[in-house]
mmCIF file of N, CA, C and O in Angstrom:
data_model
loop_
_atom_site.group_PDB
_atom_site.id
_atom_site.type_symbol
_atom_site.label_atom_id
_atom_site.label_comp_id
_atom_site.label_asym_id
_atom_site.label_seq_id
_atom_site.Cartn_x
_atom_site.Cartn_y
_atom_site.Cartn_z
ATOM 1 N N UNK A 862 0.829 -1.184 0.000
ATOM 2 C CA UNK A 862 0.000 0.000 0.000
ATOM 3 C C UNK A 862 0.869 1.242 0.000
ATOM 4 O O UNK A 862 1.873 1.310 0.682
ATOM 5 N N UNK A 863 0.429 2.212 -0.721
ATOM 6 C CA UNK A 863 1.124 3.486 -0.767
ATOM 7 C C UNK A 863 0.269 4.511 -0.033
ATOM 8 O O UNK A 863 -0.906 4.668 -0.319
ATOM 9 N N UNK A 864 0.897 5.195 0.912
ATOM 10 C CA UNK A 864 0.173 6.199 1.688
ATOM 11 C C UNK A 864 0.280 7.565 1.039
ATOM 12 O O UNK A 864 0.881 7.733 -0.022
ATOM 13 N N UNK A 865 -0.332 8.564 1.670
ATOM 14 C CA UNK A 865 -0.255 9.921 1.127
ATOM 15 C C UNK A 865 1.174 10.435 1.131
ATOM 16 O O UNK A 865 1.959 10.122 2.026
ATOM 17 N N UNK A 866 1.515 11.216 0.121
ATOM 18 C CA UNK A 866 2.885 11.704 -0.004
ATOM 19 C C UNK A 866 3.130 12.935 0.856
ATOM 20 O O UNK A 866 4.273 13.295 1.107
ATOM 21 N N UNK A 867 2.058 13.607 1.306
ATOM 22 C CA UNK A 867 2.201 14.789 2.141
ATOM 23 C C UNK A 867 1.571 14.541 3.502
ATOM 24 O O UNK A 867 0.509 13.938 3.604
ATOM 25 N N UNK A 868 2.234 15.053 4.518
ATOM 26 C CA UNK A 868 1.640 14.968 5.849
ATOM 27 C C UNK A 868 0.551 16.033 5.962
ATOM 28 O O UNK A 868 0.402 16.896 5.107
ATOM 29 N N UNK A 869 -0.218 15.975 7.028
ATOM 30 C CA UNK A 869 -1.305 16.938 7.229
ATOM 31 C C UNK A 869 -0.758 18.359 7.316
ATOM 32 O O UNK A 869 -1.335 19.291 6.749
ATOM 33 N N UNK A 870 0.373 18.560 7.996
ATOM 34 C CA UNK A 870 0.971 19.888 8.124
ATOM 35 C C UNK A 870 1.463 20.409 6.777
ATOM 36 O O UNK A 870 1.295 21.580 6.457
ATOM 37 N N UNK A 871 2.078 19.529 5.991
ATOM 38 C CA UNK A 871 2.558 19.929 4.665
ATOM 39 C C UNK A 871 1.393 20.287 3.744
ATOM 40 O O UNK A 871 1.475 21.234 2.972
ATOM 41 N N UNK A 872 0.306 19.546 3.830
ATOM 42 C CA UNK A 872 -0.864 19.830 3.015
ATOM 43 C C UNK A 872 -1.488 21.169 3.416
ATOM 44 O O UNK A 872 -1.872 21.967 2.549
ATOM 45 N N UNK A 873 -1.558 21.437 4.713
ATOM 46 C CA UNK A 873 -2.095 22.715 5.189
ATOM 47 C C UNK A 873 -1.237 23.881 4.711
ATOM 48 O O UNK A 873 -1.746 24.907 4.264
ATOM 49 N N UNK A 874 0.085 23.723 4.793
ATOM 50 C CA UNK A 874 0.996 24.779 4.341
ATOM 51 C C UNK A 874 0.879 24.987 2.826
ATOM 52 O O UNK A 874 0.887 26.124 2.349
ATOM 53 N N UNK A 875 0.759 23.926 2.072
ATOM 54 C CA UNK A 875 0.625 24.041 0.619
ATOM 55 C C UNK A 875 -0.690 24.729 0.245
ATOM 56 O O UNK A 875 -0.719 25.572 -0.655
ATOM 57 N N UNK A 876 -1.766 24.406 0.949
ATOM 58 C CA UNK A 876 -3.047 25.061 0.685
ATOM 59 C C UNK A 876 -2.975 26.552 0.993
ATOM 60 O O UNK A 876 -3.522 27.368 0.250
ATOM 61 N N UNK A 877 -2.308 26.909 2.080
ATOM 62 C CA UNK A 877 -2.169 28.326 2.435
ATOM 63 C C UNK A 877 -1.364 29.065 1.365
ATOM 64 O O UNK A 877 -1.726 30.187 0.975
ATOM 65 N N UNK A 878 -0.285 28.446 0.870
ATOM 66 C CA UNK A 878 0.517 29.077 -0.188
ATOM 67 C C UNK A 878 -0.294 29.250 -1.473
ATOM 68 O O UNK A 878 -0.184 30.274 -2.159
ATOM 69 N N UNK A 879 -1.119 28.271 -1.802
ATOM 70 C CA UNK A 879 -1.960 28.382 -2.997
ATOM 71 C C UNK A 879 -2.971 29.519 -2.859
ATOM 72 O O UNK A 879 -3.203 30.269 -3.808
ATOM 73 N N UNK A 880 -3.562 29.653 -1.693
ATOM 74 C CA UNK A 880 -4.539 30.723 -1.469
ATOM 75 C C UNK A 880 -3.876 32.095 -1.558
ATOM 76 O O UNK A 880 -4.401 33.013 -2.195
ATOM 77 N N UNK A 881 -2.717 32.233 -0.933
ATOM 78 C CA UNK A 881 -1.983 33.500 -0.979
ATOM 79 C C UNK A 881 -1.566 33.808 -2.415
ATOM 80 O O UNK A 881 -1.680 34.940 -2.882
ATOM 81 N N UNK A 882 -1.106 32.797 -3.127
ATOM 82 C CA UNK A 882 -0.703 32.985 -4.515
ATOM 83 C C UNK A 882 -1.869 33.397 -5.405
ATOM 84 O O UNK A 882 -1.716 34.233 -6.296
ATOM 85 N N UNK A 883 -3.038 32.838 -5.166
ATOM 86 C CA UNK A 883 -4.225 33.188 -5.948
ATOM 87 C C UNK A 883 -4.597 34.651 -5.736
ATOM 88 O O UNK A 883 -4.828 35.387 -6.689
ATOM 89 N N UNK A 884 -4.632 35.083 -4.479
ATOM 90 C CA UNK A 884 -4.968 36.475 -4.172
ATOM 91 C C UNK A 884 -3.902 37.409 -4.738
ATOM 92 O O UNK A 884 -4.216 38.458 -5.314
ATOM 93 N N UNK A 885 -2.637 37.032 -4.619
ATOM 94 C CA UNK A 885 -1.552 37.866 -5.153
ATOM 95 C C UNK A 885 -1.642 37.971 -6.675
ATOM 96 O O UNK A 885 -1.388 39.043 -7.241
ATOM 97 N N UNK A 886 -1.995 36.895 -7.339
ATOM 98 C CA UNK A 886 -2.126 36.917 -8.790
ATOM 99 C C UNK A 886 -3.204 37.903 -9.234
ATOM 100 O O UNK A 886 -3.000 38.689 -10.171
ATOM 101 N N UNK A 887 -4.341 37.900 -8.556
ATOM 102 C CA UNK A 887 -5.414 38.833 -8.900
ATOM 103 C C UNK A 887 -4.983 40.265 -8.611
ATOM 104 O O UNK A 887 -5.214 41.174 -9.410
ATOM 105 N N UNK A 888 -4.318 40.487 -7.469
ATOM 106 C CA UNK A 888 -3.887 41.837 -7.099
ATOM 107 C C UNK A 888 -2.851 42.371 -8.080
ATOM 108 O O UNK A 888 -2.941 43.522 -8.529
ATOM 109 N N UNK A 889 -1.865 41.567 -8.435
ATOM 110 C CA UNK A 889 -0.837 42.016 -9.380
ATOM 111 C C UNK A 889 -1.440 42.252 -10.756
ATOM 112 O O UNK A 889 -1.066 43.203 -11.452
ATOM 113 N N UNK A 890 -2.385 41.420 -11.139
ATOM 114 C CA UNK A 890 -3.049 41.612 -12.423
ATOM 115 C C UNK A 890 -3.759 42.962 -12.470
ATOM 116 O O UNK A 890 -3.666 43.691 -13.462
ATOM 117 N N UNK A 891 -4.444 43.309 -11.396
ATOM 118 C CA UNK A 891 -5.129 44.593 -11.366
ATOM 119 C C UNK A 891 -4.127 45.749 -11.361
ATOM 120 O O UNK A 891 -4.343 46.780 -12.001
ATOM 121 N N UNK A 892 -3.007 45.566 -10.666
ATOM 122 C CA UNK A 892 -1.965 46.592 -10.674
ATOM 123 C C UNK A 892 -1.361 46.783 -12.050
ATOM 124 O O UNK A 892 -1.103 47.916 -12.480
ATOM 125 N N UNK A 893 -1.145 45.695 -12.777
ATOM 126 C CA UNK A 893 -0.597 45.791 -14.126
ATOM 127 C C UNK A 893 -1.579 46.458 -15.083
ATOM 128 O O UNK A 893 -1.170 47.225 -15.964
ATOM 129 N N UNK A 894 -2.865 46.191 -14.898
ATOM 130 C CA UNK A 894 -3.854 46.870 -15.737
ATOM 131 C C UNK A 894 -3.866 48.362 -15.432
ATOM 132 O O UNK A 894 -4.001 49.187 -16.336
ATOM 133 N N UNK A 895 -3.698 48.729 -14.174
ATOM 134 C CA UNK A 895 -3.674 50.141 -13.801
ATOM 135 C C UNK A 895 -2.444 50.837 -14.385
ATOM 136 O O UNK A 895 -2.505 52.022 -14.724
ATOM 137 N N UNK A 896 -1.330 50.137 -14.514
ATOM 138 C CA UNK A 896 -0.114 50.738 -15.074
ATOM 139 C C UNK A 896 -0.313 51.193 -16.516
ATOM 140 O O UNK A 896 0.393 52.088 -16.983
ATOM 141 N N UNK A 897 -1.248 50.612 -17.219
ATOM 142 C CA UNK A 897 -1.501 51.022 -18.598
ATOM 143 C C UNK A 897 -2.097 52.426 -18.683
ATOM 144 O O UNK A 897 -2.054 53.054 -19.723
ATOM 145 N N UNK A 898 -2.639 52.916 -17.556
ATOM 146 C CA UNK A 898 -3.271 54.239 -17.538
ATOM 147 C C UNK A 898 -2.351 55.295 -16.928
ATOM 148 O O UNK A 898 -2.807 56.405 -16.680
ATOM 149 N N UNK A 899 -1.078 54.953 -16.678
ATOM 150 C CA UNK A 899 -0.101 55.870 -16.103
ATOM 151 C C UNK A 899 -0.609 56.464 -14.778
ATOM 152 O O UNK A 899 -0.808 57.674 -14.667
ATOM 153 N N UNK A 900 -0.789 55.626 -13.748
ATOM 154 C CA UNK A 900 -1.349 56.107 -12.489
ATOM 155 C C UNK A 900 -0.291 56.786 -11.623
ATOM 156 O O UNK A 900 0.914 56.599 -11.809
ATOM 157 N N UNK A 901 -0.771 57.545 -10.649
ATOM 158 C CA UNK A 901 0.122 58.078 -9.628
ATOM 159 C C UNK A 901 0.443 56.918 -8.672
ATOM 160 O O UNK A 901 -0.236 55.890 -8.692
ATOM 161 N N UNK A 902 1.468 57.069 -7.835
ATOM 162 C CA UNK A 902 1.772 55.977 -6.891
ATOM 163 C C UNK A 902 0.589 55.633 -5.975
ATOM 164 O O UNK A 902 0.373 54.459 -5.661
ATOM 165 N N UNK A 903 -0.169 56.655 -5.559
ATOM 166 C CA UNK A 903 -1.322 56.383 -4.698
ATOM 167 C C UNK A 903 -2.394 55.595 -5.449
ATOM 168 O O UNK A 903 -3.027 54.695 -4.883
ATOM 169 N N UNK A 904 -2.601 55.918 -6.706
ATOM 170 C CA UNK A 904 -3.590 55.196 -7.500
ATOM 171 C C UNK A 904 -3.147 53.752 -7.739
ATOM 172 O O UNK A 904 -3.970 52.834 -7.718
ATOM 173 N N UNK A 905 -1.855 53.566 -7.969
ATOM 174 C CA UNK A 905 -1.341 52.212 -8.166
ATOM 175 C C UNK A 905 -1.503 51.388 -6.898
ATOM 176 O O UNK A 905 -1.923 50.231 -6.950
ATOM 177 N N UNK A 906 -1.200 51.982 -5.756
ATOM 178 C CA UNK A 906 -1.377 51.285 -4.486
ATOM 179 C C UNK A 906 -2.853 50.955 -4.266
ATOM 180 O O UNK A 906 -3.191 49.860 -3.803
ATOM 181 N N UNK A 907 -3.728 51.891 -4.615
ATOM 182 C CA UNK A 907 -5.161 51.627 -4.499
ATOM 183 C C UNK A 907 -5.608 50.481 -5.387
ATOM 184 O O UNK A 907 -6.442 49.665 -4.991
ATOM 185 N N UNK A 908 -5.054 50.425 -6.593
ATOM 186 C CA UNK A 908 -5.401 49.330 -7.501
ATOM 187 C C UNK A 908 -4.912 47.996 -6.946
ATOM 188 O O UNK A 908 -5.621 46.982 -7.027
ATOM 189 N N UNK A 909 -3.712 47.970 -6.382
ATOM 190 C CA UNK A 909 -3.188 46.728 -5.797
ATOM 191 C C UNK A 909 -4.024 46.293 -4.592
ATOM 192 O O UNK A 909 -4.341 45.105 -4.444
ATOM 193 N N UNK A 910 -4.384 47.249 -3.742
ATOM 194 C CA UNK A 910 -5.208 46.907 -2.578
ATOM 195 C C UNK A 910 -6.611 46.477 -3.008
ATOM 196 O O UNK A 910 -7.174 45.529 -2.450
ATOM 197 N N UNK A 911 -7.156 47.163 -3.998
ATOM 198 C CA UNK A 911 -8.453 46.754 -4.528
ATOM 199 C C UNK A 911 -8.403 45.359 -5.130
ATOM 200 O O UNK A 911 -9.337 44.567 -4.962
ATOM 201 N N UNK A 912 -7.308 45.063 -5.815
ATOM 202 C CA UNK A 912 -7.140 43.730 -6.377
ATOM 203 C C UNK A 912 -7.043 42.663 -5.296
ATOM 204 O O UNK A 912 -7.547 41.552 -5.463
ATOM 205 N N UNK A 913 -6.392 43.010 -4.187
ATOM 206 C CA UNK A 913 -6.300 42.060 -3.074
ATOM 207 C C UNK A 913 -7.686 41.789 -2.485
ATOM 208 O O UNK A 913 -8.016 40.651 -2.137
ATOM 209 N N UNK A 914 -8.491 42.835 -2.385
ATOM 210 C CA UNK A 914 -9.852 42.661 -1.863
ATOM 211 C C UNK A 914 -10.679 41.810 -2.829
ATOM 212 O O UNK A 914 -11.375 40.871 -2.407
ATOM 213 N N UNK A 915 -10.602 42.126 -4.113
ATOM 214 C CA UNK A 915 -11.348 41.349 -5.113
ATOM 215 C C UNK A 915 -10.867 39.897 -5.125
ATOM 216 O O UNK A 915 -11.676 38.958 -5.194
ATOM 217 N N UNK A 916 -9.558 39.690 -5.030
ATOM 218 C CA UNK A 916 -9.023 38.331 -5.001
ATOM 219 C C UNK A 916 -9.487 37.553 -3.786
ATOM 220 O O UNK A 916 -9.789 36.358 -3.880
ATOM 221 N N UNK A 917 -9.568 38.228 -2.633
ATOM 222 C CA UNK A 917 -10.039 37.564 -1.418
ATOM 223 C C UNK A 917 -11.500 37.166 -1.547
ATOM 224 O O UNK A 917 -11.888 36.057 -1.176
ATOM 225 N N UNK A 918 -12.312 38.064 -2.082
ATOM 226 C CA UNK A 918 -13.741 37.753 -2.269
ATOM 227 C C UNK A 918 -13.901 36.622 -3.282
ATOM 228 O O UNK A 918 -14.710 35.708 -3.083
ATOM 229 N N UNK A 919 -13.132 36.660 -4.354
ATOM 230 C CA UNK A 919 -13.207 35.605 -5.363
ATOM 231 C C UNK A 919 -12.768 34.264 -4.781
ATOM 232 O O UNK A 919 -13.404 33.229 -5.038
ATOM 233 N N UNK A 920 -11.715 34.258 -3.974
ATOM 234 C CA UNK A 920 -11.256 33.024 -3.326
ATOM 235 C C UNK A 920 -12.339 32.481 -2.402
ATOM 236 O O UNK A 920 -12.614 31.280 -2.395
ATOM 237 N N UNK A 921 -12.951 33.359 -1.616
ATOM 238 C CA UNK A 921 -14.026 32.928 -0.717
ATOM 239 C C UNK A 921 -15.161 32.281 -1.513
ATOM 240 O O UNK A 921 -15.670 31.234 -1.140
ATOM 241 N N UNK A 922 -15.543 32.920 -2.634
ATOM 242 C CA UNK A 922 -16.623 32.388 -3.469
ATOM 243 C C UNK A 922 -16.268 31.017 -4.040
ATOM 244 O O UNK A 922 -17.082 30.091 -4.013
ATOM 245 N N UNK A 923 -15.058 30.878 -4.549
ATOM 246 C CA UNK A 923 -14.641 29.603 -5.148
ATOM 247 C C UNK A 923 -14.602 28.502 -4.092
ATOM 248 O O UNK A 923 -15.095 27.388 -4.311
ATOM 249 N N UNK A 924 -14.034 28.796 -2.925
ATOM 250 C CA UNK A 924 -13.955 27.777 -1.876
ATOM 251 C C UNK A 924 -15.346 27.390 -1.374
ATOM 252 O O UNK A 924 -15.612 26.228 -1.087
ATOM 253 N N UNK A 925 -16.240 28.374 -1.252
ATOM 254 C CA UNK A 925 -17.607 28.092 -0.813
ATOM 255 C C UNK A 925 -18.338 27.244 -1.853
ATOM 256 O O UNK A 925 -19.078 26.323 -1.521
ATOM 257 N N UNK A 926 -18.101 27.509 -3.130
ATOM 258 C CA UNK A 926 -18.753 26.766 -4.195
ATOM 259 C C UNK A 926 -18.239 25.335 -4.261
ATOM 260 O O UNK A 926 -19.008 24.388 -4.523
ATOM 261 N N UNK A 927 -16.951 25.149 -4.022
ATOM 262 C CA UNK A 927 -16.359 23.803 -4.129
ATOM 263 C C UNK A 927 -16.494 22.971 -2.848
ATOM 264 O O UNK A 927 -16.148 21.796 -2.849
ATOM 265 N N UNK A 928 -16.984 23.571 -1.760
ATOM 266 C CA UNK A 928 -17.096 22.849 -0.485
ATOM 267 C C UNK A 928 -17.886 21.561 -0.593
ATOM 268 O O UNK A 928 -17.466 20.543 -0.027
ATOM 269 N N UNK A 929 -19.007 21.497 -1.311
ATOM 270 C CA UNK A 929 -19.752 20.224 -1.385
ATOM 271 C C UNK A 929 -18.987 19.107 -2.087
ATOM 272 O O UNK A 929 -19.303 17.933 -1.928
ATOM 273 N N UNK A 930 -17.975 19.454 -2.874
ATOM 274 C CA UNK A 930 -17.229 18.435 -3.617
ATOM 275 C C UNK A 930 -16.070 17.849 -2.829
ATOM 276 O O UNK A 930 -15.426 16.903 -3.288
ATOM 277 N N UNK A 931 -15.784 18.404 -1.665
ATOM 278 C CA UNK A 931 -14.672 17.884 -0.853
ATOM 279 C C UNK A 931 -15.037 16.526 -0.267
ATOM 280 O O UNK A 931 -16.194 16.253 0.053
ATOM 281 N N UNK A 932 -14.019 15.675 -0.080
ATOM 282 C CA UNK A 932 -14.316 14.366 0.515
ATOM 283 C C UNK A 932 -14.664 14.479 1.991
ATOM 284 O O UNK A 932 -14.285 15.355 2.674
#
């Protein structure tokens, strides 16, 4: 028999990294879109923070939607 390749702690850490990476990807994407409009530093920071908020809400929605499919 072959057991799981990751321990419970390793799986928890990997899930946390994936969640952080997902939110960061959305935030950086929004920041890059804002750069096309030549923003001031405050506007760029606002776009990055707004992207982080949108990414967090999107992550919450995806996790809530996929909850019934978990084992």
